[in-house]
Each structure stands twice: as C-alpha cells, then as structure tokens.
Coordinates of C-alpha atoms in Angstrom, one line a residue:
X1 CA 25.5 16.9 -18.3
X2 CA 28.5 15.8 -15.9
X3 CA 28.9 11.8 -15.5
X4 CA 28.3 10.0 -12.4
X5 CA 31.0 7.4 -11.4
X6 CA 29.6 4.6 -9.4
X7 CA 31.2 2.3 -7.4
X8 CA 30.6 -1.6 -7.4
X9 CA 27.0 -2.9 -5.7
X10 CA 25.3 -6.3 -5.5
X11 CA 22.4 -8.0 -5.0
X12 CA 21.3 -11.5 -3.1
X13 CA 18.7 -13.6 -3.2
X14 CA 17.5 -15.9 -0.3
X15 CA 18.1 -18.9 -2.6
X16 CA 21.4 -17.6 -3.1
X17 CA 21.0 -15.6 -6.1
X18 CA 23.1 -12.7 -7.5
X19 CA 22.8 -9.8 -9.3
X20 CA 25.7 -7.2 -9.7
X21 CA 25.2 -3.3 -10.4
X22 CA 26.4 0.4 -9.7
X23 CA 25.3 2.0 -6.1
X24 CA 23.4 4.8 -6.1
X25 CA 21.7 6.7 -3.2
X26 CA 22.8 6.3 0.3
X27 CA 26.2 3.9 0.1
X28 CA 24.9 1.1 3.1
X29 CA 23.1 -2.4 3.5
X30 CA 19.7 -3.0 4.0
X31 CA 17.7 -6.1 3.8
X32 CA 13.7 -6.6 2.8
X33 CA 11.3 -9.1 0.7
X34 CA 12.0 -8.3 -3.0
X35 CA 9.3 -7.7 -5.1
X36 CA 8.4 -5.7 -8.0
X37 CA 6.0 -3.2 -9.0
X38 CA 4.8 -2.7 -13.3
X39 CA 3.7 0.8 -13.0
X40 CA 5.7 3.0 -16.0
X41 CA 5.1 6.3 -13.8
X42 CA 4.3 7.6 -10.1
X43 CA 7.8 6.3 -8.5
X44 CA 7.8 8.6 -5.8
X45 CA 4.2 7.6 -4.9
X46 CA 5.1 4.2 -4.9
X47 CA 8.2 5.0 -2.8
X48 CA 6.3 6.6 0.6
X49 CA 3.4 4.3 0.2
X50 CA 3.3 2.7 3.6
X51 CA 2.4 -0.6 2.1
X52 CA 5.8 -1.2 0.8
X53 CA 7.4 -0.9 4.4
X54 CA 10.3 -3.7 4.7
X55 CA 9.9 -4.8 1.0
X56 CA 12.9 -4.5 -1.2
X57 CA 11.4 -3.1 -4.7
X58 CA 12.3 -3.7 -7.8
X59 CA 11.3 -0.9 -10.8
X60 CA 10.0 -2.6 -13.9
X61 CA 10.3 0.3 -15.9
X62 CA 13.5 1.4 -17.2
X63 CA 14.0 4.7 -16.1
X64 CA 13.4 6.0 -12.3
X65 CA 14.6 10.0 -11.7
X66 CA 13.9 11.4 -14.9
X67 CA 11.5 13.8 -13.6
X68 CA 12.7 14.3 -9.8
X69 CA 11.4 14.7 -6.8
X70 CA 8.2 17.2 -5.7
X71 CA 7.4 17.6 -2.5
X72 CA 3.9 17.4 -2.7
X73 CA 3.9 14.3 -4.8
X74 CA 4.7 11.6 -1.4
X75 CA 2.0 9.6 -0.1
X76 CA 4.0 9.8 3.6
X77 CA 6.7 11.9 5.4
X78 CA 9.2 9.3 4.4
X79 CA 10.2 6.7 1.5
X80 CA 9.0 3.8 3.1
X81 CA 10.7 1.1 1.2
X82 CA 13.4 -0.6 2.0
X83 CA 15.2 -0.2 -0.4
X84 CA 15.6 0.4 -4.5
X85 CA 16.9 -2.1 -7.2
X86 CA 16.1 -0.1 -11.1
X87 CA 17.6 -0.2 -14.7
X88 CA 18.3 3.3 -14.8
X89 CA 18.9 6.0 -12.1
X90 CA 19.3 9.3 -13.2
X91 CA 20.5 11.6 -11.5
X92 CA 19.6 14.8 -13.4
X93 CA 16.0 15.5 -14.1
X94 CA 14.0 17.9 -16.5
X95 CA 11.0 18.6 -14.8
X96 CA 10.7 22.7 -13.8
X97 CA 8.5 21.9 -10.6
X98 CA 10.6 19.1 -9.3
X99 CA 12.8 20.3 -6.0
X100 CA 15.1 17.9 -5.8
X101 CA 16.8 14.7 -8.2
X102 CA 16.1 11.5 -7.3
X103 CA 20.1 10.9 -5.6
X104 CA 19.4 13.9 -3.6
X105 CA 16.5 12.6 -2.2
X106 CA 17.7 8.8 -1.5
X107 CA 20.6 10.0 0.4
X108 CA 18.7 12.8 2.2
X109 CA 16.1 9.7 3.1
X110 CA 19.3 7.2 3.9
X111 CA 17.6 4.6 1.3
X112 CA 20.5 2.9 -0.9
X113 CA 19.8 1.8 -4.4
X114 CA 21.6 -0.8 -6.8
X115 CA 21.2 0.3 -10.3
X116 CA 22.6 -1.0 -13.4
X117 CA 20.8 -4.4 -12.9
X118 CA 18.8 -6.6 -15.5
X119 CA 15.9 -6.1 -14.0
X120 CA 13.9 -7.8 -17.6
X121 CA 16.0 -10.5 -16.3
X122 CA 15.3 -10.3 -12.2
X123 CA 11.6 -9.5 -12.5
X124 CA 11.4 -12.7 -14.6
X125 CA 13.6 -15.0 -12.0
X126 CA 11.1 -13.1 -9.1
X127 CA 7.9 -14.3 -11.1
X128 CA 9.0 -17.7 -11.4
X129 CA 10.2 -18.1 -8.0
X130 CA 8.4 -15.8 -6.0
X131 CA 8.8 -13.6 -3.6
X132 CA 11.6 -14.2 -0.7
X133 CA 14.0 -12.0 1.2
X134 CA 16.9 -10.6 -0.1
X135 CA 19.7 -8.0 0.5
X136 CA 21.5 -5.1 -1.5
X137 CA 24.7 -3.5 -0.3
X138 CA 27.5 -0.9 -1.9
X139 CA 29.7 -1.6 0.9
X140 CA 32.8 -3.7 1.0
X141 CA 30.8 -6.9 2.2
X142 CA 32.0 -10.2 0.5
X143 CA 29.1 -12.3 -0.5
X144 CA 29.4 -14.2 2.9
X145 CA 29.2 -11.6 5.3
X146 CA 26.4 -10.8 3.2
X147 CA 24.4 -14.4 3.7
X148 CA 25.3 -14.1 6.7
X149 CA 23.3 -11.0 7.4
X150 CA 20.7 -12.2 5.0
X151 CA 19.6 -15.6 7.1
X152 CA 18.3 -13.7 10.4
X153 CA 16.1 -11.9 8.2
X154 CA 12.3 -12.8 9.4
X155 CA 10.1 -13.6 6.4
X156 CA 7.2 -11.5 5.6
X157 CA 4.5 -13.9 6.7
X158 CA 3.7 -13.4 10.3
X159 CA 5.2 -9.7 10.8
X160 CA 3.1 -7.1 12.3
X161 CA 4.4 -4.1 10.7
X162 CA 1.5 -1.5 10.8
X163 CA 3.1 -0.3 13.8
X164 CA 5.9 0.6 12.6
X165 CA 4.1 3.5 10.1
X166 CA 1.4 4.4 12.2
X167 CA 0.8 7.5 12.9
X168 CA 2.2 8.0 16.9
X169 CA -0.9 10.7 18.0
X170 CA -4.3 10.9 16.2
X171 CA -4.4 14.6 13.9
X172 CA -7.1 16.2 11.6
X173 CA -7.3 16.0 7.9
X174 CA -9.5 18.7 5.9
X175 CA -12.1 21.2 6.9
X176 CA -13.8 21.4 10.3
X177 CA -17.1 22.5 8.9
X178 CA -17.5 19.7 6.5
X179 CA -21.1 17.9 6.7
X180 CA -19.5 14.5 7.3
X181 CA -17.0 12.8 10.0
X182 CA -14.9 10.0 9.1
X183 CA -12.6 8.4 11.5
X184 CA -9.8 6.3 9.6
X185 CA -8.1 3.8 11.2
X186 CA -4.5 4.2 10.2
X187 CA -2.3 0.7 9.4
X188 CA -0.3 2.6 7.1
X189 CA -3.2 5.1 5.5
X190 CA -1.6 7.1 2.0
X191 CA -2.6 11.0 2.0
X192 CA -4.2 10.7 -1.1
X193 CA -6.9 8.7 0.1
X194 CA -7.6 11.7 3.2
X195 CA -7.6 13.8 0.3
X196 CA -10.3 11.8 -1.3
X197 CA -12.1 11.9 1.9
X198 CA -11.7 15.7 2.4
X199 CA -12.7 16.3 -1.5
X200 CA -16.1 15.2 -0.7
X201 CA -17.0 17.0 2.2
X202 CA -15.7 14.7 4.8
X203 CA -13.7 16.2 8.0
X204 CA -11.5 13.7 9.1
X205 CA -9.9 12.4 11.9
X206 CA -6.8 9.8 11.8
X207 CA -6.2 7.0 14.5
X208 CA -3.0 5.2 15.9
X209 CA -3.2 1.7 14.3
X210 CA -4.5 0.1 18.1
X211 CA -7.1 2.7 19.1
X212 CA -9.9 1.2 20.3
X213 CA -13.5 1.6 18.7
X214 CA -15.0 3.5 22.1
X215 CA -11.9 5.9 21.4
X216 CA -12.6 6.7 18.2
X217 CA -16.3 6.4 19.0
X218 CA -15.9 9.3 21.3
X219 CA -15.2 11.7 18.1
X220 CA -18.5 10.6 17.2
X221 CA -17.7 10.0 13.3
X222 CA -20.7 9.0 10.3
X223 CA -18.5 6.6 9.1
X224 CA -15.1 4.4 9.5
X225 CA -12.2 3.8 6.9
X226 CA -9.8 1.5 7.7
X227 CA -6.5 1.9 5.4
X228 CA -3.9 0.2 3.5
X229 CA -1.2 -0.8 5.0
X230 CA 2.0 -3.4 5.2
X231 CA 2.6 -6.9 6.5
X232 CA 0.5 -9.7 8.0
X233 CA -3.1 -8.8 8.6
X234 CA -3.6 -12.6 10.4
X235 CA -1.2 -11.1 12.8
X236 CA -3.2 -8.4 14.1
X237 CA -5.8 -9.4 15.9
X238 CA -6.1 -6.1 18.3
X239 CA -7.4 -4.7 15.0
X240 CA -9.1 -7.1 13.9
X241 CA -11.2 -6.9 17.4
X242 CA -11.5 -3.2 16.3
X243 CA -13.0 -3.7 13.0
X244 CA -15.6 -6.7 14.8
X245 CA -16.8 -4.2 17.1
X246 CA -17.1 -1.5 14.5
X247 CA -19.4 -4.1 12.6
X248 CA -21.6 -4.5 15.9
X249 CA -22.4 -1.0 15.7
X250 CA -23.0 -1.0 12.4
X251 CA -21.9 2.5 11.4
X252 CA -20.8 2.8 8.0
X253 CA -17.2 0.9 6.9
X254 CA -14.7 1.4 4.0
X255 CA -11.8 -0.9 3.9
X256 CA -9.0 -0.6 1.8
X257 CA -6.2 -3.1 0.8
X258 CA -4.9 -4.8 4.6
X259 CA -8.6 -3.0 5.6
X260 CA -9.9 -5.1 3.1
X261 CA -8.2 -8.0 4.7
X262 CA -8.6 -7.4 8.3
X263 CA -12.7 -6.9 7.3
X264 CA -12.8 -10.4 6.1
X265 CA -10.3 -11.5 9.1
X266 CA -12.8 -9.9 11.3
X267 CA -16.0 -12.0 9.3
X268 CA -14.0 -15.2 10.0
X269 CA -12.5 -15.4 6.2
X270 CA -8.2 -16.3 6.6
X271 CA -5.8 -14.5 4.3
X272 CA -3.0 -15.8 3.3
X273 CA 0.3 -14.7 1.5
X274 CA 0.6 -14.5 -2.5
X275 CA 3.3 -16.5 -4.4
X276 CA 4.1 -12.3 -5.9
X277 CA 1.1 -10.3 -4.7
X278 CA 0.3 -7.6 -7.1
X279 CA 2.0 -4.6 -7.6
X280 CA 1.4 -1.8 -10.5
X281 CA -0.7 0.3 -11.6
X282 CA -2.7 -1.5 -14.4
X283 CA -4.5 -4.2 -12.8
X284 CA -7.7 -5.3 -14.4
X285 CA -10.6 -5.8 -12.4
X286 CA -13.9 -6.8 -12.8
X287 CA -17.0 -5.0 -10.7
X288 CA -19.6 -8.0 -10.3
X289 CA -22.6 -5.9 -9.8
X290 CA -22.0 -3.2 -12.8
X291 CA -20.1 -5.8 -15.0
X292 CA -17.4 -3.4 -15.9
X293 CA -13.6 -3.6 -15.7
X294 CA -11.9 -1.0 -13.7
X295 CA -7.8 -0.5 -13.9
X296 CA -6.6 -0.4 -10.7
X297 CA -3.4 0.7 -8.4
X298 CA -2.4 -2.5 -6.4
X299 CA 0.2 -3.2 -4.1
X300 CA -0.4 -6.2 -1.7
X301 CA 1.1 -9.2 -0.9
X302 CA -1.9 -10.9 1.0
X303 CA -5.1 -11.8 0.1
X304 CA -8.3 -13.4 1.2
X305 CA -9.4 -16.7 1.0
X306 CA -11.5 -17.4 -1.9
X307 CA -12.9 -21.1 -0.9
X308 CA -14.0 -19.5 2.7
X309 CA -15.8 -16.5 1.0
X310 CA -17.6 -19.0 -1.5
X311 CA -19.2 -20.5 2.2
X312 CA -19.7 -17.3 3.8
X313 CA -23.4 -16.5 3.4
X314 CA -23.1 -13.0 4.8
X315 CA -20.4 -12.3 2.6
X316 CA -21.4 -10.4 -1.2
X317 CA -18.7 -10.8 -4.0
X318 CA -18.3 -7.5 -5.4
X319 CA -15.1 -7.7 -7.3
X320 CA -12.5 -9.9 -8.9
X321 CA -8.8 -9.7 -10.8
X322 CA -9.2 -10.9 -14.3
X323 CA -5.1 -12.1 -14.4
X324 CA -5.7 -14.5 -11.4
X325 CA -9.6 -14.5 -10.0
X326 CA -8.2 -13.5 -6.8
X327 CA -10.9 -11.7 -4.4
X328 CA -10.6 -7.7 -5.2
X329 CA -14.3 -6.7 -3.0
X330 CA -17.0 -7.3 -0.9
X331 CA -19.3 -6.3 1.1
X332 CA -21.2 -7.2 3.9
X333 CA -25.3 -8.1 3.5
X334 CA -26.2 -7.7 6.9
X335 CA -24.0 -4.3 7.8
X336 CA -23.0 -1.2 6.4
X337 CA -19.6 -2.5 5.4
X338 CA -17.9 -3.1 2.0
X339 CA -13.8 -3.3 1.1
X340 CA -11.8 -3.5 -1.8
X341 CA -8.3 -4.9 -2.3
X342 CA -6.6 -2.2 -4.6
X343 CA -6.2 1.5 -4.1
X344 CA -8.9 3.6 -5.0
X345 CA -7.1 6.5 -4.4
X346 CA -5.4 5.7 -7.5
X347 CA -1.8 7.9 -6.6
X348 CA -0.3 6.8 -8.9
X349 CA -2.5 5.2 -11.1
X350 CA -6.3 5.6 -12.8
X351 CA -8.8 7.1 -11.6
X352 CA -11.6 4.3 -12.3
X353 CA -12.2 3.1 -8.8
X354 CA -12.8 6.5 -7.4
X355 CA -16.4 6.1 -7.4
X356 CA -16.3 3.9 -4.3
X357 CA -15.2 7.3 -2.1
X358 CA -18.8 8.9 -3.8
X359 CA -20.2 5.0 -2.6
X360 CA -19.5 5.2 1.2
X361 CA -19.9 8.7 1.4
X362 CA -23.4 8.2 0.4
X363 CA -23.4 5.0 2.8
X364 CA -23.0 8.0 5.1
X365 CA -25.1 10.8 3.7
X366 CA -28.2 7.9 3.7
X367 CA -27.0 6.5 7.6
X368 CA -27.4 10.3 8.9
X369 CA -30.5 11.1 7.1
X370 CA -32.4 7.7 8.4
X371 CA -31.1 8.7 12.3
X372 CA -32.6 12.1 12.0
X373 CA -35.7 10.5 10.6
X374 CA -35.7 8.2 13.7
X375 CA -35.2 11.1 16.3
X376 CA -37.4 13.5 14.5

C-alpha cells in the first residue's frame, strides 16, 4: 500500500479554539457550524444528505474511506456538507463494488477535509460547548487571517437555506402507473425517502421548495410529504403558508425532520435551535401510542417547542427521544396530518421507523376510498 504524505491543516473554533491535523481532500478553506454525527457506518449517506448543507461535520467513528465510494449509495447529486474533520481518512479502500476512494471523491466534489484530529477529544469540547461556527483550512493562512474569515460567518439560527438544495424544476420519481400520487415538497428531500414512496406504489412528483399549494394542487396528488431539510424552519414562512393551506384542504400530510418543524410552525408551535441537535444513527425513541422504542437516523439541529405542544389541544404527542424528552412526532386530531423528527428512511441507519411510509400510505389508500364512496 503506497503512503500518503500530507501537508499541515488546522482547525478553529468560534471561541477561538484549535485543533491541528493533516489535509486531505480538496487543499482550500471553507467555513460552516461544526457538529458531529455518532453513526459507525453510512458516511457517504450522511455526506449528500441535504440536511447537513453549511454544517462542518465531525466523524465520531474512527475510520471514514475504508470501503469507498458507490455511486448509488448518495442521498443527493452532491456531498452537501461543508466540510469534513475525521480520525482516519483512508485513502485506499477494499470494497469490490465501490468506484471510487474516498480522496478521489472529495477532490472531485471540491470538499476539503482535516484528518489526523482527536476527534474523542473535539466531540467532547463540542458536547460541552455546543455547537458554533468554525473553519478548516490546508492553506498557508496564519491563524489570523483565519479569524478573520471566521467572524463574518452568519450563525445557523435565522438562515434560510432550503433554497440553496432545492431542486431548481419539479421531476418524477417512480412508476407512472402506480395507484397513488404523492407530491413532496422538497426543502432538501434525500432519495431514499422517494424510494420509500415509490416501493409502495406511490408515483411521485417533487416540488421546488416555494411552490405554491394550487401548483402542486394542479398534479392533483392523494397525499403531501414535506421533507427533511437544512437551516431555520422559523425563517420560512413562504412554506410555512404552504403547509397551512395544505392543512385547510385536508388531504393527507407526512412531514419529516424541518417538515416536522415547519408542520408545527404552521399549527402555531415555535422551534427553536438545540444546544447540539442530534445526529447519528442510533437514537432511541419512544412511540407513545404502541409503547415501543424505535432506533432512529437523526440529523437536526432544531426542534419544536415542547411547553407550546403541551397547550396545543389540536396537537397529539406521538413520539419522544428517551436521551433528552425532546418532541420526535405528532399528529394532528382534527386533519389528516402527522410528522416525525428523525428519518424514516433510515439511509443510513435501521429500519424501525419504516412503518410510518406503510402509515400515510394507508392515510391515502383510506382518503381515496372514502371520496369514491362520496361520488358513488
């Protein structure tokens, strides 16, 4: 196996912070809010999920590259983060259907990565003081320049950054002559969850993160899902208007993650930002109405208020995080609406939540069925 020299790379924290390490990727600067994710697998998942978009991550477990790169593996067109901070970045990979290493693939993407870092050591000085903005560069910056750079960051709370990974023009998703229609409102959707959609018999149609409901309405779909996604959902309120006047028709509605919190923005609940948010792939939560405990694939930084639920009348409990009693679900008594907070679509991650897919697809089936009863 030929050895890799790397040259000298650093990072800073917004309190001033620094962590030394070896480049690796793309040789640049980039800026972001650092925060970490605890999943052991799925890095190239977590890498093009759309939720990540501006957020400097940094990889709990030790070793990121070990099985490469597949194409068919991304949940976008793109690595969406802003950039990588690991223990260990290999290079070389052993995996026969991988198509690419890991290095390749960064500097293909133009995403730099510091490696050689004690992350034990940065995840621990994160969870104490939360997240904040910070900066990476394998350039020739001295730590000035660097602060410099680092202070006209905007924070995280009160960007608007759906837009940013949107889709630009609405396209299909699945099989034309599938027995159900579901229009998803895109903030920063992950293909696995259209592929969850398609799986059971759903023809889908995705949206531009501002259409209109009478838009979409005009595709006539059985049901709305409105995605994951990154940044600031109390910053949105063109969407938020969206997902109010989906609620006055009262067709069926799936939210997930910022859909989730844009649902209870558009019932009146604020959100507000997490001291870390949560983000991995083993995330206990606990389903109110079975009493079970799903694992679940998180990665969100916001969540909904918890005292203004509690007042809400309208508003059903359905789910809660066993590390932090956080709001994971709900769902609406008087409408055909329900959300959760983690990923469902579990890539990567388990595959315990995926029930709620077979849940508003029979929200659907049930919907359809009473309308034909109606005309008939």
């Amino acid at each position: 196996m030929k050895y890799t020299e790397r040259s000298s790379a650093i990072l800073l924290l917004q309190d001033g912070t620094i962590f030394y390490g070896k480049s690796a990727g793309k040789i640049g600067t980039v800026t972001g809010e650092i925060c970490f994710n605890t999943g052991m697998t799925g890095y190239q998942e977590i890498f093009t999920d759309p939720s990540y978009y501006g957020q400097m991550l940094v990889a709990t477990n030790v070793h990121i590259g070990n099985y490469g790169i597949k194409e068919d593996e991304s949940e976008s067109q793109s690595i969406k983060i802003a950039g990588l901070v690991c223990k260990t970045f290999s290079g070389h990979y052993s995996r026969k259907q991988a198509n690419m290493s890991v290095q390749d693939w960064f500097v293909e993407q133009n995403t730099v990565v510091v490696t050689d870092v004690d992350t034990r050591a940065l995840v621990q000085y994160i969870r104490h003081k939360g997240a904040m903005n910070a900066i990476i560069s394998s350039e020739n910056k001295t730590v000035e320049e660097l602060k410099q750079i680092l202070s006209k960051v905007p924070s995280m709370e009160g960007l608007e950054l759906s837009s940013k990974v949107s889709t630009k023009a609405p396209y299909h998703f699945g099989k034309p002559d599938a027995g159900l229609k579901v229009a998803v409102l895109d903030v920063g959707v992950k293909t696995n969850t259209l592929r969850c959609l398609s799986d059971r018999g759903c023809y889908v149609k995705v949206f531009p993160y501002n259409s209109s409901f009478a838009e979409m309405q005009t595709w006539e779909p059985d049901g709305y899902l409105i995605s994951n996604g990154p940044g600031d959902p109390a910053v949105m309120p063109e969407v938020v208007k969206t997902v109010k006047n989906i609620l006055d028709a009262n067709v069926p509605l799936f939210g997930i993650c910022l859909g989730h919190q844009l649902l209870a923005e558009a019932c009146g609940i604020t959100t507000y930002k997490m001291f870390n948010g949560h983000r991995g792939i083993n995330h206990p939560v606990k389903n109110l109405i079975t009493g079970k405990c799903e694992v679940t694939s998180q990665n969100h930084g916001f969540s909904v208020s918890k005292e203004e639920i509690a007042k809400a009348k309208e508003i059903t409990v359905t789910h809660v995080n066993l590390n932090d009693e956080t709001i994971e679900g709900i769902r609406l008594k008087n409408k055909k609406a329900f959300s959760v907070q983690y990923h469902p679509e579990s890539s990567p991650g388990p595959d315990d939540a995926r029930y709620l897919f077979d849940e508003f697809v029979s929200m659907m089936k049930m919907t359809v069925n009473a309308e034909f009863e109606i005309r008939n």
